């Protein structure tokens, strides 16, 4: 089967995505691209295809670190290299898997050779392979924190420094960082988000003709990849020539004071933190001018640079949607005089170096080089139906709720949440083995070393002292005669480490009529939003169950996307009776399924209710008794729980307290939600729960 990549110029539509990738190809100093969008929108296809249109690079023959022959890295581990002729090879695209180990990313010492032969043999990692090429991270928002930290260090310094297990290595690591992600699966850490120079939101076209062309090209590619690639070879060559020409023109592009003032005014007008946005915009505007064959930066370049460089830097918290107010952008730029460019004798009089208007790469179906500034080529991106505005694609994300015309009389409209507040950290007692996070103590691959054990599989973290101790008694029997220690595979010991894990926080929220008081429900939503924000910062998964009327509903399955949880919570309607038992049983079922999917992630159930049970639903019987039995089932499962008591008024029935007793957890009043005491109480009470029920947190050896 042919290994031909899908041609970059054959990608239909996605003008902003292809433009952002090409600008980074012209000027790698722009800082990479983050591609956000729904599944099935050619994100990965376009990124992988980019490497085929990049110019070849000259490397020192035999150098594993891709040193340039004209200026080799003086600190190259394979050096020193004498300047001389090099070998040309295609630019690499190195893919970083989400589940990769740190050794795979930065490189590792060959442990067995080091111990047996006394040789410090360093095996380069993916950062070395990506030098002077592309480092691609699919699902970058799911990347483990320890990999993110290493990636940030390398991206910031342009080099990778390894200091571990007796080896000290530094090598150059300058690469084009490209990441793709689906926002529904969770957001990026702010530190990594800011490292991407540009960001692009992609979505499938709503234009039928363009969708037909996508299917037609994909099927043709799958039938015969080599023949399909040959059909587009001319367009690929023109794109590659355009990149080469733009790179050559880039040093001649003038970034005048007027353009710099526009950039500064835009960044200040949008209140962007720090100065990285200004620098990225300046580099992007310069690359745009070079790609257009100009030596002067124009206002249109500044505008396009802002649309690509600022949206992801406008987020203030995880609940803010990324984006840019184009009306405000235009008002800021309108304060500057229009450009009056004079003919530039140094500019290329020929047309744009990208694919022409004829042939498979230049038609209105979106092939070829994306237009700069949005000409008629961008028209197919617009919905054919005038009523299908930009909000139409968002409709499926909204939780199903009855329209006002069909809603029951007892139902009230959703209430806005109160302002979220900062909570204190709470954690699960005991020592878990869940996914890496920032909340509870756990055995992890990273953290402080607490002991050693025989490796169950491939050795990843050597415990040197324990390995030497295991090998030392057998040296005479093994016939050791030289300096090297005779080490065998069964001598190797894996270091056991303790770090932090993320947990599953499942909210069960009472949305019945007794909770419908606006002030009370607003406070409840504000408290839940506060805990959601804390969960985002500590890498937890969250889920949301609501109950009202006669049934309970899983509004949001367990996910890492706190944005989705916040949207579901904000749009939550209230009204009807209180099927408390149904809500508890639904939560139990969700936790059971999630335990099968991810048995190592420990849960916390947060029940938000006034404790009233007025409907047994399909279960039948007394509503209160059925709710009590359901709560005791959860307690028997070992689920740590907390009840947020939302009862109000001068006369209190104490029903939430009774529910908490059945669950085996504490109850906290609604007034306590307005302070930091809630999160602290969760920590204290869960500790007491663990003390009372040690089997709850038992883990398999």
XYZ file of C-alpha atoms in Angstrom:
701
model
C 0.000 0.000 0.000
C 1.285 3.491 -0.869
C 2.387 5.725 1.982
C 1.625 8.930 0.060
C 0.203 11.649 2.284
C -2.998 13.442 1.402
C -1.780 16.538 -0.521
C -1.826 19.804 1.384
C -3.217 21.691 -1.610
C -6.064 19.176 -1.959
C -7.569 19.998 1.449
C -10.983 21.515 0.774
C -11.769 24.791 2.516
C -10.199 25.431 5.940
C -8.585 28.625 4.607
C -7.562 29.949 8.033
C -5.999 26.629 9.007
C -3.904 26.351 5.866
C -2.902 30.009 6.019
C -1.726 29.683 9.642
C 0.328 26.594 8.803
C 1.913 28.258 5.764
C 2.795 31.386 7.736
C 4.691 29.237 10.206
C 6.409 27.485 7.311
C 7.498 30.902 6.021
C 8.559 32.162 9.451
C 8.995 29.468 12.142
C 9.548 32.303 14.635
C 5.761 32.891 14.585
C 5.564 30.148 17.192
C 3.361 27.325 15.962
C -0.346 26.694 15.539
C -3.085 25.385 17.806
C -5.980 23.912 15.822
C -9.265 23.695 17.724
C -12.356 22.067 16.326
C -14.837 19.267 16.200
C -13.889 15.783 15.084
C -13.736 14.975 11.379
C -12.675 18.431 10.147
C -9.335 17.476 8.522
C -7.224 18.895 11.366
C -4.742 16.048 11.424
C -4.848 15.596 7.647
C -3.807 19.193 6.985
C -1.054 19.161 9.606
C 0.486 15.908 8.377
C 0.326 17.166 4.794
C 2.280 20.322 5.661
C 5.613 18.483 5.854
C 5.389 17.614 2.153
C 5.366 21.279 1.087
C 8.219 22.366 3.341
C 11.598 22.885 1.651
C 14.302 20.303 2.241
C 16.857 20.900 4.985
C 20.623 20.378 4.842
C 22.014 18.284 7.703
C 25.418 17.036 8.781
C 25.757 13.435 7.544
C 25.302 10.952 10.382
C 24.254 13.559 12.974
C 21.295 12.310 14.994
C 20.468 15.884 16.040
C 20.025 17.384 12.539
C 22.795 19.965 12.805
C 23.047 22.444 9.930
C 26.356 21.944 8.058
C 26.870 25.695 7.621
C 26.496 26.387 11.352
C 26.652 23.174 13.400
C 25.681 23.226 17.054
C 28.941 23.495 19.060
C 27.325 21.563 21.921
C 25.915 18.766 19.749
C 26.339 15.402 21.522
C 27.418 13.871 18.198
C 29.905 16.709 17.566
C 32.045 18.540 17.166
C 31.245 18.950 13.470
C 33.504 20.683 11.020
C 31.719 23.044 8.596
C 31.329 21.410 5.218
C 28.874 20.060 2.674
C 25.718 18.536 4.032
C 23.074 16.081 2.978
C 19.634 17.324 1.912
C 16.603 15.509 3.295
C 12.882 16.296 3.594
C 11.737 18.233 6.653
C 10.516 15.842 9.323
C 7.154 15.771 10.995
C 7.523 14.062 14.364
C 4.355 13.045 16.175
C 4.234 13.051 19.974
C 1.718 10.479 21.268
C -0.425 11.590 24.197
C 0.675 8.585 26.259
C 4.406 8.922 25.539
C 6.880 8.691 28.390
C 9.245 11.491 29.331
C 12.178 9.333 28.211
C 10.611 9.037 24.766
C 10.226 12.808 24.540
C 13.581 14.092 25.806
C 15.746 10.986 25.406
C 17.242 8.568 27.885
C 20.441 6.941 29.016
C 21.020 3.364 27.854
C 20.905 1.895 31.354
C 22.212 -1.575 30.585
C 25.219 -0.293 28.605
C 25.970 2.284 31.269
C 26.003 -0.283 34.063
C 27.610 -3.152 32.188
C 30.192 -1.279 30.070
C 30.561 1.989 31.922
C 29.541 3.895 28.755
C 27.255 6.925 28.914
C 25.282 6.108 25.772
C 22.510 8.645 25.232
C 19.522 7.747 23.071
C 17.907 10.907 21.578
C 14.192 11.491 21.984
C 11.460 13.048 19.887
C 12.633 16.610 20.609
C 15.920 15.846 18.886
C 14.141 14.247 15.931
C 11.877 17.307 15.553
C 14.738 19.829 15.435
C 14.383 21.982 12.296
C 11.070 20.265 11.540
C 7.537 19.920 12.894
C 6.530 18.547 16.288
C 2.880 17.530 16.058
C 0.760 16.717 19.114
C -2.676 15.323 18.352
C -5.157 15.789 21.220
C -2.673 18.165 22.831
C -5.188 19.035 25.557
C -4.916 15.461 26.854
C -1.123 15.572 27.143
C 0.185 14.667 30.601
C 1.475 17.522 32.723
C 5.055 16.230 32.941
C 5.266 16.129 29.131
C 3.796 19.623 28.911
C 6.471 20.925 31.278
C 9.292 19.420 29.197
C 7.718 20.712 25.997
C 7.391 24.229 27.421
C 11.031 24.284 28.484
C 12.251 23.193 25.061
C 9.960 25.585 23.186
C 11.053 28.517 25.351
C 14.817 27.872 25.190
C 15.126 26.331 21.737
C 17.111 23.502 23.286
C 16.645 20.389 25.386
C 18.739 19.912 28.527
C 18.783 16.453 30.120
C 20.283 16.118 33.591
C 19.483 12.688 34.978
C 20.969 9.322 36.016
C 24.530 10.613 35.815
C 24.262 11.986 32.268
C 24.273 15.642 31.238
C 23.273 16.354 27.628
C 22.172 19.502 25.851
C 21.127 19.705 22.220
C 19.287 22.175 20.013
C 15.501 21.690 19.718
C 13.939 24.370 17.541
C 10.767 23.135 15.924
C 7.384 24.213 14.617
C 4.912 23.207 17.336
C 1.505 22.208 15.979
C -1.271 20.879 18.181
C -4.825 19.787 17.470
C -7.611 19.388 19.995
C -11.332 18.913 20.427
C -12.507 21.466 23.052
C -15.243 19.079 24.195
C -12.544 16.896 25.761
C -11.088 19.649 27.941
C -9.008 22.788 27.666
C -5.284 23.452 27.697
C -3.242 24.769 30.577
C -2.835 28.549 30.178
C 0.964 28.230 30.056
C 0.855 25.882 27.072
C -1.960 27.795 25.388
C 0.137 30.951 25.333
C 3.084 29.094 23.760
C 1.194 28.610 20.517
C 1.737 31.616 18.294
C -1.514 31.263 16.363
C -4.826 29.540 16.903
C -7.484 28.481 14.423
C -11.054 27.342 14.973
C -12.177 24.811 12.359
C -15.632 23.440 11.628
C -17.176 21.363 8.893
C -18.669 23.388 6.071
C -22.465 23.692 5.940
C -22.323 24.208 2.166
C -23.542 21.002 0.437
C -21.366 21.438 -2.654
C -18.234 21.812 -0.584
C -19.108 18.760 1.507
C -19.604 16.783 -1.717
C -16.129 17.835 -2.868
C -14.625 16.716 0.463
C -16.156 13.238 0.068
C -15.161 13.030 -3.608
C -11.504 13.820 -2.925
C -11.276 11.557 0.106
C -12.693 8.580 -1.776
C -10.360 9.224 -4.711
C -7.393 9.330 -2.334
C -8.357 6.084 -0.592
C -8.864 4.294 -3.932
C -5.333 5.118 -5.166
C -3.190 7.340 -2.893
C -0.237 7.432 -5.290
C -2.310 8.448 -8.315
C -4.187 11.058 -6.280
C -0.912 12.540 -5.022
C 0.431 12.614 -8.594
C -2.590 14.625 -9.738
C -1.783 17.289 -7.172
C 1.999 17.218 -7.565
C 2.035 20.439 -9.590
C 0.034 22.330 -6.977
C 2.243 20.972 -4.211
C 5.322 22.154 -6.076
C 3.841 25.649 -6.475
C 3.056 25.866 -2.765
C 6.593 24.721 -1.936
C 8.018 27.318 -4.332
C 5.823 29.951 -2.704
C 7.224 29.073 0.727
C 10.800 29.271 -0.594
C 10.133 32.650 -2.238
C 8.458 34.043 0.875
C 11.341 32.891 3.075
C 13.780 34.653 0.776
C 11.703 37.848 0.830
C 11.081 37.799 4.596
C 14.333 39.579 5.631
C 13.457 42.450 3.276
C 9.987 43.092 4.711
C 9.742 46.451 6.497
C 7.764 46.601 9.730
C 7.294 50.353 10.052
C 6.424 52.416 13.102
C 2.827 52.806 11.902
C 2.371 49.029 11.789
C 3.948 48.629 15.222
C 1.622 51.288 16.645
C -1.375 49.464 15.177
C -0.214 46.193 16.726
C 0.324 47.804 20.127
C -3.057 49.559 19.964
C -4.858 46.311 19.132
C -3.190 44.353 21.943
C -3.846 47.151 24.435
C -7.437 47.545 23.244
C -8.137 43.868 23.862
C -6.340 43.964 27.245
C -4.038 41.088 26.364
C -1.724 40.000 29.175
C 2.023 40.247 28.661
C 3.968 41.193 25.550
C 4.082 37.865 23.726
C 0.958 38.761 21.740
C 2.590 41.936 20.377
C 5.685 40.010 19.309
C 3.689 37.210 17.692
C 1.470 39.689 15.848
C 4.534 41.520 14.508
C 6.081 38.295 13.239
C 2.793 37.112 11.766
C 2.135 40.400 9.962
C 5.647 40.285 8.510
C 5.124 36.706 7.310
C 1.784 37.702 5.761
C 3.457 40.463 3.785
C 6.201 38.108 2.582
C 3.644 35.469 1.583
C 1.773 38.118 -0.421
C 5.008 39.114 -2.157
C 5.262 42.545 -0.499
C 8.065 44.219 1.414
C 5.798 46.464 3.487
C 3.354 45.488 6.237
C -0.131 46.866 5.606
C -3.176 47.375 7.791
C -4.795 44.263 6.334
C -1.790 42.244 7.515
C -2.191 43.579 11.049
C -5.896 42.747 11.015
C -5.324 39.190 9.806
C -2.517 38.729 12.328
C -4.838 39.795 15.150
C -7.501 37.297 14.066
C -4.949 34.487 14.253
C -2.824 35.512 17.246
C -5.253 36.959 19.798
C -8.366 34.752 20.257
C -6.702 32.216 22.579
C -5.034 35.003 24.575
C -8.358 36.635 25.453
C -9.500 33.872 27.837
C -9.652 34.972 31.464
C -10.931 31.695 32.917
C -11.944 28.249 31.612
C -15.575 29.348 31.208
C -14.710 32.046 28.639
C -15.122 31.049 25.004
C -12.094 31.930 22.875
C -12.748 34.497 20.204
C -12.250 38.061 19.079
C -14.705 40.919 18.684
C -14.101 41.888 15.054
C -16.190 45.040 15.404
C -13.881 46.276 18.173
C -10.857 45.293 16.074
C -12.136 47.358 13.157
C -12.856 50.346 15.400
C -9.278 50.279 16.707
C -7.772 50.020 13.235
C -10.079 52.708 11.849
C -8.200 55.168 14.014
C -5.175 54.776 11.769
C -4.876 56.150 8.233
C -5.384 53.809 5.323
C -2.352 52.402 3.563
C -1.058 54.100 0.455
C 1.593 51.677 -0.735
C 3.899 52.758 -3.501
C 5.184 50.329 -6.122
C 8.049 48.350 -4.646
C 10.840 47.638 -7.136
C 12.006 44.691 -5.031
C 8.670 42.946 -4.997
C 7.999 40.110 -7.420
C 5.896 41.330 -10.361
C 4.636 37.847 -10.956
C 1.314 36.641 -9.431
C 1.117 35.107 -5.990
C 3.570 32.181 -5.846
C 0.912 29.764 -4.648
C -1.184 27.515 -6.854
C -2.886 29.327 -9.704
C -6.545 29.932 -10.274
C -6.798 27.111 -12.789
C -6.601 23.401 -12.262
C -7.393 21.341 -9.172
C -5.715 23.746 -6.786
C -7.299 27.069 -7.617
C -11.029 26.634 -7.960
C -13.707 27.906 -5.607
C -13.864 24.534 -3.892
C -11.105 25.591 -1.545
C -8.067 23.855 -3.054
C -4.695 25.537 -3.326
C -3.394 28.388 -1.200
C -5.920 30.145 1.039
C -6.657 33.715 -0.026
C -5.445 36.455 2.261
C -8.205 38.772 3.336
C -11.139 36.641 2.211
C -11.952 36.964 -1.467
C -14.577 35.123 -3.479
C -12.741 31.874 -2.819
C -14.003 32.010 0.747
C -17.646 32.223 -0.288
C -18.396 28.470 -0.104
C -17.542 28.612 3.620
C -20.725 30.611 4.248
C -23.938 28.703 4.950
C -26.247 28.446 1.946
C -29.265 29.114 4.141
C -29.274 32.750 5.330
C -30.954 31.644 8.534
C -28.030 29.361 9.375
C -25.911 31.952 11.129
C -22.683 31.383 13.036
C -24.626 30.201 16.063
C -26.192 27.277 14.207
C -23.335 24.793 14.752
C -23.532 25.382 18.509
C -27.139 24.245 18.798
C -26.410 20.529 19.294
C -24.240 21.333 22.316
C -27.124 22.891 24.242
C -28.907 20.572 26.670
C -32.322 19.464 25.596
C -34.998 21.491 27.341
C -38.645 22.191 26.498
C -39.447 25.359 24.622
C -41.437 28.020 26.493
C -44.541 27.115 24.554
C -44.412 23.463 25.526
C -42.922 23.777 29.018
C -45.014 22.781 32.018
C -46.481 25.618 34.002
C -44.436 24.646 37.067
C -41.121 24.979 35.227
C -39.118 28.163 35.607
C -36.553 29.623 33.251
C -32.862 28.972 33.955
C -31.322 31.216 36.614
C -27.916 32.814 36.145
C -25.186 31.607 38.450
C -23.688 33.821 41.109
C -20.083 34.898 40.711
C -17.753 31.917 41.334
C -15.248 32.121 44.148
C -11.940 30.478 44.936
C -12.121 27.302 46.986
C -9.550 25.680 49.199
C -7.993 22.478 48.018
C -9.626 19.208 49.057
C -8.276 15.749 48.419
C -9.173 12.092 48.645
C -7.519 10.364 51.595
C -5.249 7.414 51.117
C -2.891 6.653 48.254
C -4.458 6.225 44.828
C -3.196 5.071 41.463
C -5.231 7.316 39.182
C -4.360 9.558 36.268
C -1.794 12.273 36.839
C -3.302 15.425 38.308
C -2.903 17.945 41.088
C -5.222 16.882 43.844
C -4.805 13.652 45.820
C -1.762 11.596 46.777
C -1.090 8.755 44.366
C 1.522 6.401 42.997
C 2.605 7.998 39.749
C 5.403 7.850 37.205
C 6.623 11.252 38.365
C 7.131 12.736 41.786
C 9.308 12.002 44.773
C 10.912 8.559 44.976
C 9.527 6.471 47.832
C 10.962 3.002 47.145
C 11.857 0.387 44.541
C 10.326 -2.728 43.037
C 10.904 -5.208 40.234
C 9.594 -3.738 36.969
C 6.316 -5.272 35.848
C 7.052 -4.443 32.206
C 9.537 -2.176 30.464
C 11.861 -0.340 32.832
C 11.096 3.387 32.750
C 12.491 4.829 35.992
C 15.649 3.171 37.252
C 16.277 3.071 40.980
C 20.077 3.064 40.756
C 20.902 2.280 44.379
C 18.449 -0.628 44.520
C 19.775 -2.004 41.217
C 23.367 -1.899 42.432
C 22.347 -3.486 45.697
C 20.617 -6.327 43.838
C 23.574 -6.952 41.504
C 26.457 -6.580 43.996
C 26.255 -9.987 45.771
C 26.530 -11.894 42.471
C 29.642 -10.296 40.960
C 32.090 -13.111 41.900
C 29.728 -15.838 40.713
C 29.242 -13.987 37.428
C 33.007 -13.807 36.882
C 33.481 -10.064 37.013
C 37.049 -9.174 36.076
C 37.004 -5.570 34.810
C 35.714 -2.257 35.991
C 32.203 -2.705 34.679
C 29.533 -4.086 36.943
C 27.968 -7.305 35.651
C 24.267 -6.479 35.621
C 21.519 -8.750 34.437
C 17.953 -7.973 33.612
C 16.578 -9.404 36.842
C 18.808 -7.012 38.828
C 17.075 -3.902 37.494
C 14.747 -2.145 39.905
C 11.970 0.278 39.080
C 11.643 3.382 41.237
C 8.252 3.819 42.875
C 7.214 7.440 43.093
C 4.512 9.438 44.783
C 2.831 12.397 43.148
C -0.693 13.705 42.674
C -3.703 12.334 40.840
C -6.922 13.770 39.438
C -10.306 12.600 40.723
C -13.852 12.293 39.417
C -16.223 14.857 40.946
C -19.848 13.961 40.152
C -22.467 16.591 40.951
C -26.059 15.486 41.592
C -28.103 18.694 41.520
C -31.732 18.943 42.671
C -33.604 20.995 40.028
C -37.100 20.522 41.443
C -39.626 23.206 42.288
C -38.493 23.416 45.916
C -35.080 24.575 44.639
C -36.502 27.116 42.207
C -36.110 30.194 44.378
C -33.979 32.424 42.182
C -31.619 33.733 44.828
C -31.031 30.268 46.235
C -30.500 28.555 42.860
C -28.137 31.298 41.736
C -26.019 30.754 44.839
C -26.020 26.991 44.275
C -24.889 27.390 40.683
C -22.183 29.829 41.730
C -20.814 27.328 44.242
C -20.837 24.487 41.713
C -19.053 26.732 39.199
C -16.430 27.463 41.847
C -15.796 23.763 42.344
C -15.718 23.259 38.580
C -13.015 25.901 38.285
C -11.041 24.189 41.025
C -11.494 20.847 39.240
C -10.128 22.351 36.023
C -7.038 23.625 37.780
C -6.403 20.267 39.425
C -7.033 18.089 36.331
C -10.189 16.382 37.613
C -12.953 14.879 35.558
C -16.432 16.200 36.263
C -19.954 14.966 35.610
C -23.428 16.395 36.186
C -26.656 14.573 37.095
C -29.883 16.527 37.617
C -33.209 15.308 38.952
C -36.686 16.855 38.836
C -40.228 15.828 37.946
C -40.320 12.034 37.947
C -36.827 11.126 36.731
C -33.120 11.920 36.769
C -30.942 12.787 33.788
C -27.229 12.560 33.097
C -26.814 16.064 31.715
C -23.051 15.735 31.258
C -21.196 12.401 31.243
C -17.850 12.442 33.084
C -15.487 14.620 31.086
C -12.433 16.825 31.420
C -14.251 19.750 29.783
C -15.368 22.104 32.527
C -16.585 24.456 29.791
C -19.252 21.938 28.832
C -20.225 21.453 32.475
C -20.551 25.205 32.997
C -22.802 25.542 29.947
C -25.070 22.693 31.071
C -25.300 24.155 34.562
C -26.052 27.678 33.343
C -28.926 26.453 31.158
C -30.412 24.159 33.790
C -34.193 24.767 34.216
C -36.039 24.068 37.472
C -39.519 22.968 38.459
C -41.624 19.924 39.341
C -41.439 17.329 42.080
C -38.281 15.945 43.737
C -37.304 12.382 42.685
C -34.356 12.217 45.088
C -34.037 8.433 44.883
C -33.894 8.566 41.095
C -31.087 11.129 41.278
C -29.052 9.024 43.699
C -29.533 5.825 41.705
C -28.595 7.619 38.499
C -25.421 8.858 40.155
C -24.674 5.332 41.353
C -25.082 3.959 37.840
C -22.818 6.659 36.377
C -20.126 5.904 38.940
C -20.446 2.153 38.292
C -19.923 2.581 34.556
C -17.079 5.024 35.068
C -15.412 2.601 37.487
C -15.370 -0.010 34.724
C -13.886 2.464 32.257
C -11.332 3.953 34.616
C -11.033 1.823 37.765
C -8.091 3.784 39.156
C -9.843 7.190 39.289
C -11.396 7.761 42.707
C -14.760 9.561 42.876
C -16.455 12.160 45.037
C -20.239 12.581 44.914
C -21.556 16.076 45.672
C -25.336 16.061 46.214
C -26.901 19.530 46.049
C -30.441 19.413 47.503
C -32.730 20.550 50.303
C -33.333 16.896 51.189
C -37.023 16.800 50.278
C -38.141 13.629 48.520
C -41.634 14.078 47.076
C -41.620 11.525 44.256
C -40.504 7.896 44.139
C -40.877 7.882 40.358
C -41.011 4.468 38.733
C -39.668 2.837 41.918
C -42.918 3.233 43.825
C -43.379 3.252 47.587
C -42.628 5.971 50.092
C -40.379 8.608 48.478
C -38.306 9.264 51.615
C -37.703 5.604 52.394
C -36.719 4.826 48.809
C -34.284 7.771 48.864
C -32.765 6.550 52.127
C -32.244 3.037 50.729
C -30.643 4.494 47.601
C -28.261 6.539 49.735
C -27.257 3.491 51.755
C -26.466 1.626 48.520
C -24.000 4.357 47.590
C -22.443 4.191 51.038
C -22.099 0.407 50.702
C -20.264 0.949 47.395
C -17.670 2.992 49.263
C -18.458 6.269 47.483
C -17.271 9.316 49.409
C -20.093 11.860 49.433
C -20.997 15.318 50.646
C -24.463 16.871 50.815
C -24.946 20.585 50.217
C -28.025 21.515 52.268
C -30.067 24.085 50.323
C -32.973 24.261 52.778
C -34.030 27.831 53.542
C -36.465 29.545 55.896
C -36.851 29.905 59.651
C -38.128 26.337 60.080
C -35.683 23.637 59.000
C -36.596 19.964 58.742
C -33.022 18.666 58.687
C -33.757 16.314 55.781
C -30.406 16.976 54.088
C -28.604 16.014 57.286
C -30.471 12.722 57.412
C -29.548 12.084 53.782
C -25.897 12.790 54.553
C -25.991 10.295 57.405
C -27.341 7.614 55.061
C -24.605 8.429 52.544
C -21.946 8.274 55.247
C -20.752 11.798 54.572
C -21.195 15.328 55.917
C -23.794 17.995 55.218
C -22.975 21.676 54.749
C -25.541 24.462 54.699
C -26.077 26.687 51.693
C -24.645 29.659 53.584
C -21.338 27.815 53.800
C -21.107 27.783 50.015
C -20.380 31.486 49.934
C -17.072 31.009 51.741
C -13.988 28.879 51.334
C -15.226 26.592 54.075
C -16.937 24.172 51.657
C -13.790 22.788 50.051
C -12.060 22.589 53.417
C -14.989 20.742 54.888
C -14.903 18.248 52.029
C -11.260 17.513 52.827
C -11.832 17.106 56.545
C -14.978 15.014 56.243
C -13.629 12.717 53.577
C -10.693 12.039 55.854
C -13.130 11.009 58.574
C -15.047 8.863 56.078
C -11.844 7.067 55.128
C -10.993 6.514 58.787
C -14.416 5.042 59.431
C -14.384 2.887 56.267
C -10.809 1.900 55.399
C -12.066 -0.637 52.811
C -13.462 2.250 50.791
C -10.101 3.268 49.404
C -8.423 -0.125 49.252
C -6.440 -0.641 46.055
C -5.347 -3.850 44.406
C -1.697 -4.571 44.872
